[in-house]
Tab-separated table of C-alpha atoms and ligand atoms in Angstrom:
chain	number	residue	atom	x	y	z
C	1	MET	CA	213.663	84.743	129.843
C	2	GLY	CA	210.745	86.090	129.907
C	3	LEU	CA	210.395	86.255	126.324
C	4	GLY	CA	212.164	82.809	125.989
C	5	SER	CA	209.718	81.190	128.369
C	6	ARG	CA	206.549	82.423	126.031
C	7	TRP	CA	207.079	81.253	122.832
C	8	ILE	CA	208.022	78.195	124.619
C	9	THR	CA	204.694	77.355	126.357
C	10	ILE	CA	203.163	79.440	123.335
C	11	ALA	CA	204.571	76.102	121.231
C	12	LEU	CA	204.183	73.641	123.603
C	13	PHE	CA	200.500	74.453	123.484
C	14	LEU	CA	200.274	75.108	119.749
C	15	ILE	CA	202.091	71.520	119.921
C	16	GLY	CA	199.251	70.311	122.090
C	17	LEU	CA	196.467	71.639	119.805
C	18	ALA	CA	197.841	69.896	116.636
C	19	ALA	CA	197.885	66.031	118.539
C	20	THR	CA	194.622	67.689	120.066
C	21	ILE	CA	193.646	67.700	116.258
C	22	ILE	CA	194.797	64.843	115.261
C	23	VAL	CA	193.309	63.008	117.721
C	24	VAL	CA	189.097	64.550	116.844
C	25	ARG	CA	189.549	63.726	114.009
C	26	MET	CA	190.509	60.015	114.126
C	27	GLN	CA	187.750	59.009	116.425
C	28	GLN	CA	186.505	61.210	114.099
C	29	SER	CA	187.457	59.370	111.603
C	30	PRO	CA	184.896	56.587	109.818
C	31	PRO	CA	185.161	52.073	110.650
C	32	ARG	CA	185.233	52.297	107.035
C	33	LEU	CA	186.986	52.790	104.214
C	34	ALA	CA	186.092	55.886	101.447
C	35	PRO	CA	184.441	57.099	100.162
C	36	LEU	CA	182.056	57.704	103.330
C	37	VAL	CA	180.391	60.036	102.002
C	38	ALA	CA	177.657	62.334	103.527
C	39	GLU	CA	175.730	64.890	101.505
C	40	ALA	CA	174.015	68.285	102.886
C	41	ASN	CA	170.492	68.781	101.587
C	42	VAL	CA	169.858	69.167	97.656
C	43	VAL	CA	167.487	72.788	97.088
C	44	ALA	CA	166.874	72.751	94.106
C	45	ALA	CA	165.813	69.510	93.098
C	46	VAL	CA	162.315	68.835	92.138
C	47	PRO	CA	162.823	65.961	90.416
C	48	VAL	CA	159.933	63.908	88.217
C	49	LEU	CA	159.001	60.593	88.740
C	50	SER	CA	157.896	57.999	86.667
C	51	GLY	CA	156.019	56.014	90.206
C	52	ASP	CA	155.983	53.391	87.037
C	53	ALA	CA	156.102	49.331	87.008
C	54	LEU	CA	159.147	48.441	88.495
C	55	PRO	CA	161.211	47.169	86.352
C	56	GLN	CA	162.454	43.163	86.008
C	57	ASN	CA	164.639	42.870	88.225
C	58	THR	CA	163.161	43.681	91.749
C	59	ASP	CA	165.970	42.401	93.932
C	60	LEU	CA	168.135	45.710	93.205
C	61	LEU	CA	167.828	47.571	96.120
C	62	ARG	CA	167.111	46.130	99.176
C	63	ILE	CA	165.667	48.727	101.182
C	64	THR	CA	164.789	49.388	104.658
C	65	VAL	CA	162.104	52.104	105.971
C	66	ALA	CA	162.378	53.229	109.764
C	67	PRO	CA	159.725	54.422	111.391
C	68	GLN	CA	158.875	58.258	110.828
C	69	ALA	CA	161.301	58.678	108.206
C	70	LEU	CA	158.742	59.462	105.284
C	71	PRO	CA	155.380	60.269	106.094
C	72	ALA	CA	151.915	57.865	106.848
C	73	SER	CA	150.323	59.183	103.573
C	74	VAL	CA	154.200	56.980	101.495
C	75	SER	CA	154.096	53.985	100.653
C	76	ILE	CA	156.193	50.797	101.330
C	77	GLU	CA	155.175	50.194	97.539
C	78	THR	CA	155.744	54.015	96.010
C	79	ILE	CA	159.170	54.862	97.789
C	80	THR	CA	160.146	51.133	95.943
C	81	ALA	CA	158.905	52.351	92.748
C	82	ASP	CA	160.745	55.638	92.621
C	83	LEU	CA	164.145	54.001	94.110
C	84	TYR	CA	163.765	51.691	91.145
C	85	ALA	CA	163.214	54.964	88.492
C	86	ALA	CA	165.313	56.689	90.326
C	87	LEU	CA	168.242	53.650	89.425
C	88	ALA	CA	166.895	53.029	86.097
C	89	TYR	CA	167.065	56.644	85.192
C	90	VAL	CA	170.973	57.264	86.623
C	91	SER	CA	171.466	53.538	85.080
C	92	GLU	CA	170.199	55.010	81.425
C	93	ARG	CA	172.488	58.008	82.042
C	94	THR	CA	176.204	57.150	83.394
C	95	ALA	CA	175.455	53.832	81.125
C	96	ILE	CA	176.596	51.477	83.973
C	97	ASN	CA	174.749	48.821	85.477
C	98	LEU	CA	174.549	47.857	89.512
C	99	THR	CA	176.783	44.357	89.283
C	100	ALA	CA	175.209	43.015	92.862
C	101	PRO	CA	172.456	44.056	94.764
C	102	ILE	CA	173.209	46.513	97.324
C	103	ALA	CA	171.232	48.033	101.055
C	104	VAL	CA	169.195	50.727	101.386
C	105	ARG	CA	168.325	52.626	104.204
C	106	ILE	CA	165.773	55.232	104.700
C	107	ASN	CA	166.302	56.742	108.004
C	108	ALA	CA	164.465	58.472	110.323
C	109	SER	CA	165.912	61.954	111.476
C	110	PRO	CA	165.922	63.145	114.402
C	111	ASP	CA	166.595	66.900	113.320
C	112	CYS	CA	165.868	66.790	109.628
C	113	ALA	CA	168.432	67.385	108.676
C	114	LEU	CA	168.742	65.438	105.568
C	115	HIS	CA	172.036	64.128	103.900
C	116	GLY	CA	173.009	60.906	103.179
C	117	VAL	CA	175.765	58.248	102.338
C	118	ALA	CA	177.349	55.956	100.423
C	119	TYR	CA	179.078	53.017	101.349
C	120	THR	CA	180.410	51.605	98.545
C	121	ASP	CA	182.849	48.961	99.587
C	122	ILE	CA	179.528	47.080	101.483
C	123	ARG	CA	176.944	47.819	98.839
C	124	GLU	CA	174.801	50.009	101.074
C	125	VAL	CA	173.455	53.777	100.769
C	126	GLN	CA	171.770	55.808	103.248
C	127	VAL	CA	169.386	58.263	103.488
C	128	PHE	CA	168.350	60.930	106.496
C	129	THR	CA	166.001	62.163	106.360
C	130	CYS	CA	162.160	63.171	107.962
C	131	SER	CA	158.462	62.335	108.192
C	132	ALA	CA	158.445	66.107	106.957
C	133	LEU	CA	159.615	65.916	104.357
C	134	PRO	CA	158.898	65.211	100.925
C	135	PRO	CA	159.867	61.739	99.954
C	136	SER	CA	161.467	63.040	96.897
C	137	ARG	CA	163.772	64.933	98.374
C	138	ALA	CA	164.816	61.673	100.170
C	139	VAL	CA	165.465	59.763	96.623
C	140	ASN	CA	166.964	62.944	95.746
C	141	ILE	CA	170.331	62.670	98.331
C	142	LEU	CA	169.190	58.569	96.934
C	143	ALA	CA	169.707	59.132	92.714
C	144	HIS	CA	173.148	60.973	93.693
C	145	GLU	CA	174.921	57.739	95.884
C	146	PHE	CA	173.024	55.775	93.998
C	147	VAL	CA	175.817	57.276	91.754
C	148	HIS	CA	178.808	56.109	94.174
C	149	GLN	CA	177.503	52.264	93.453
C	150	LEU	CA	177.778	52.476	89.784
C	151	ALA	CA	181.146	54.647	90.057
C	152	HIS	CA	182.222	51.735	92.191
C	153	ASP	CA	180.833	49.245	90.862
C	154	TYR	CA	182.654	50.402	87.455
C	155	TYR	CA	185.567	51.810	88.747
C	156	GLY	CA	186.486	49.219	91.399
C	157	ALA	CA	189.391	49.715	93.033
C	158	ALA	CA	190.686	52.976	91.822
C	159	HIS	CA	187.041	54.264	93.165
C	160	LEU	CA	187.484	54.539	96.854
C	161	ARG	CA	190.851	56.760	96.150
C	162	SER	CA	189.513	58.642	93.410
C	163	ASP	CA	190.036	62.762	93.220
C	164	PRO	CA	186.902	64.128	95.537
C	165	ILE	CA	186.228	66.469	92.242
C	166	LEU	CA	185.624	63.496	90.155
C	167	LEU	CA	183.700	61.562	92.910
C	168	GLU	CA	181.706	64.051	93.531
C	169	GLY	CA	180.776	66.128	89.991
C	170	TRP	CA	180.404	61.893	88.223
C	171	ALA	CA	177.692	60.749	91.370
C	172	THR	CA	176.081	64.908	91.039
C	173	TRP	CA	176.693	64.523	86.886
C	174	GLY	CA	174.905	61.676	87.210
C	175	ALA	CA	171.789	62.074	89.564
C	176	GLY	CA	171.120	65.261	86.359
C	177	ARG	CA	167.424	65.258	87.125
C	178	TYR	CA	166.663	64.782	90.828
C	179	TRP	CA	169.474	68.123	91.287
C	180	LEU	CA	168.819	69.323	88.493
C	181	GLY	CA	165.700	71.079	89.318
C	182	GLN	CA	164.017	72.736	85.815
C	183	MET	CA	167.633	73.675	85.163
C	184	PRO	CA	167.990	71.908	81.303
C	185	ASP	CA	171.861	70.840	82.892
C	186	PHE	CA	174.765	72.131	84.788
C	187	ARG	CA	176.284	74.330	82.831
C	188	THR	CA	173.149	75.669	83.363
C	189	PHE	CA	172.805	76.116	86.843
C	190	VAL	CA	176.363	76.823	87.621
C	191	GLY	CA	176.468	79.980	85.559
C	192	THR	CA	173.852	82.344	87.264
C	193	ARG	CA	175.527	81.105	90.516
C	194	PRO	CA	179.290	82.422	92.171
C	195	SER	CA	181.753	80.440	91.575
C	196	LEU	CA	184.494	78.353	94.367
C	197	PRO	CA	187.786	77.549	93.370
C	198	LEU	CA	187.546	73.471	92.332
C	199	VAL	CA	189.948	72.642	94.065
C	200	ALA	CA	188.726	72.748	97.351
C	201	SER	CA	187.730	70.260	99.701
C	202	HIS	CA	183.858	69.515	100.435
C	203	LEU	CA	183.778	68.318	104.506
C	204	GLY	CA	183.492	71.062	107.554
C	205	ARG	CA	182.051	73.719	104.603
C	206	PRO	CA	178.301	74.421	105.326
C	207	ALA	CA	175.298	72.923	103.755
C	208	ALA	CA	175.242	75.110	101.440
C	209	GLU	CA	178.700	75.827	100.093
C	210	MET	CA	178.777	72.260	99.520
C	211	ASN	CA	176.022	72.111	97.715
C	212	THR	CA	177.728	75.054	95.547
C	213	LEU	CA	181.090	72.774	95.423
C	214	TYR	CA	178.626	69.847	94.117
C	215	TYR	CA	176.997	71.480	91.037
C	216	GLN	CA	180.245	72.688	89.932
C	217	TRP	CA	182.695	70.191	90.071
C	218	ALA	CA	178.978	68.154	88.568
C	219	SER	CA	179.160	70.933	85.808
C	220	PHE	CA	183.060	70.419	85.680
C	221	VAL	CA	182.891	67.181	84.710
C	222	GLU	CA	179.912	67.990	82.273
C	223	TYR	CA	182.368	69.771	80.266
C	224	LEU	CA	185.347	67.027	80.161
C	225	ILE	CA	183.160	64.420	79.214
C	226	ILE	CA	181.989	66.792	76.397
C	227	THR	CA	185.006	67.975	75.304
C	228	TYR	CA	187.102	65.428	75.881
C	229	GLY	CA	184.167	62.746	75.968
C	230	ARG	CA	184.082	59.373	78.437
C	231	ALA	CA	186.651	57.281	77.695
C	232	ALA	CA	188.776	59.523	78.700
C	233	PHE	CA	187.117	61.298	81.128
C	234	ASP	CA	187.120	57.544	82.895
C	235	ASP	CA	191.116	56.849	82.623
C	236	LEU	CA	190.801	60.903	84.904
C	237	TYR	CA	188.449	59.087	87.432
C	238	ARG	CA	190.419	55.669	86.845
C	239	SER	CA	193.853	57.727	88.320
C	240	GLY	CA	193.490	59.651	91.186
C	241	ALA	CA	195.039	60.202	94.406
C	242	GLY	CA	192.129	61.117	97.183
C	243	THR	CA	192.869	64.357	97.073
C	244	PRO	CA	190.859	66.952	95.360
C	245	GLY	CA	192.918	67.795	91.875
C	246	SER	CA	194.899	64.710	92.817
C	247	ALA	CA	193.642	63.492	89.173
C	248	ASP	CA	196.222	63.108	86.444
C	249	TYR	CA	194.644	65.564	84.381
C	250	GLN	CA	198.434	66.558	82.503
C	251	GLY	CA	197.943	62.913	81.490
C	252	VAL	CA	195.272	62.132	80.048
C	253	TYR	CA	194.321	65.438	78.750
C	254	GLY	CA	197.723	67.175	77.950
C	255	ILE	CA	196.786	69.794	80.559
C	256	ASP	CA	196.410	70.577	83.504
C	257	LEU	CA	193.895	71.864	86.012
C	258	PRO	CA	194.492	74.923	86.177
C	259	ALA	CA	194.420	75.121	82.393
C	260	LEU	CA	191.249	73.110	82.669
C	261	GLU	CA	189.554	75.246	85.284
C	262	ALA	CA	189.759	78.699	82.725
C	263	GLN	CA	188.806	76.763	79.728
C	264	TRP	CA	185.768	75.645	82.139
C	265	ARG	CA	185.340	78.796	83.347
C	266	THR	CA	184.944	80.037	79.290
C	267	TRP	CA	182.871	78.015	79.104
C	268	LEU	CA	180.099	78.319	82.261
C	269	ASN	CA	180.322	82.131	80.068
C	270	ASN	CA	179.821	81.086	76.974
C	271	GLY	CA	176.776	78.710	78.728
C	272	GLY	CA	173.901	80.564	76.940
C	273	SER	CA	175.660	81.913	73.778
S	1	ZN	ZN1	178.401	62.114	97.463
């Protein structure tokens, strides 16, 4: 009797806990449709920014900078030039152009926690930074967010339900030198680091693990494009269902994700040869 009631108590507690978690998750859900993509610090990138004259279409980026978000020495003209250079770079690298202007908000982060977000359905990207951080780090983040918008413009509605391995892998790969620093490619970058499983959630992870996963996914995307070509990758990207590993790897490549992951790990290990 006592044991039975204890189990009932435990069961009721677990049900209550589950209900609480569901309520909390609902309350934490973003008001807008995915991808609401929060990115953590980018640890490695040391980009070479051209700072050249603005491209001809200077209406594509509608930039606003909050007070205290950037060092006082950085002018709006300088950050604007750097962001147009980043957009031109990722557009060329992905072979995708924006279909319409986007809003770019550079926000002040009270605790200097650098991170970004892309609301691609309303054509707005944001970065949170502070005046103590080099502006180049905010540009690195925004280069990645730009690629999310390019993906939305290119893949359409399919982008909003894409496989996170491909969604974040593509945005990180697309950001290229802005996330690679002195490394020539993501294969080289990841090849020297321990690996997490490809099928994993990036949400709720510590920043360092999240970054590791993003770089791994980028090198996986790099592997897929080099090995099977861009057209097949586009088919794969469009086939996702919103969760890691949900894209139709078997249907597109004739080989399932675990086998592809094994091939990718072999490719990484042979990176120096
Ligand atoms: Zn992202």
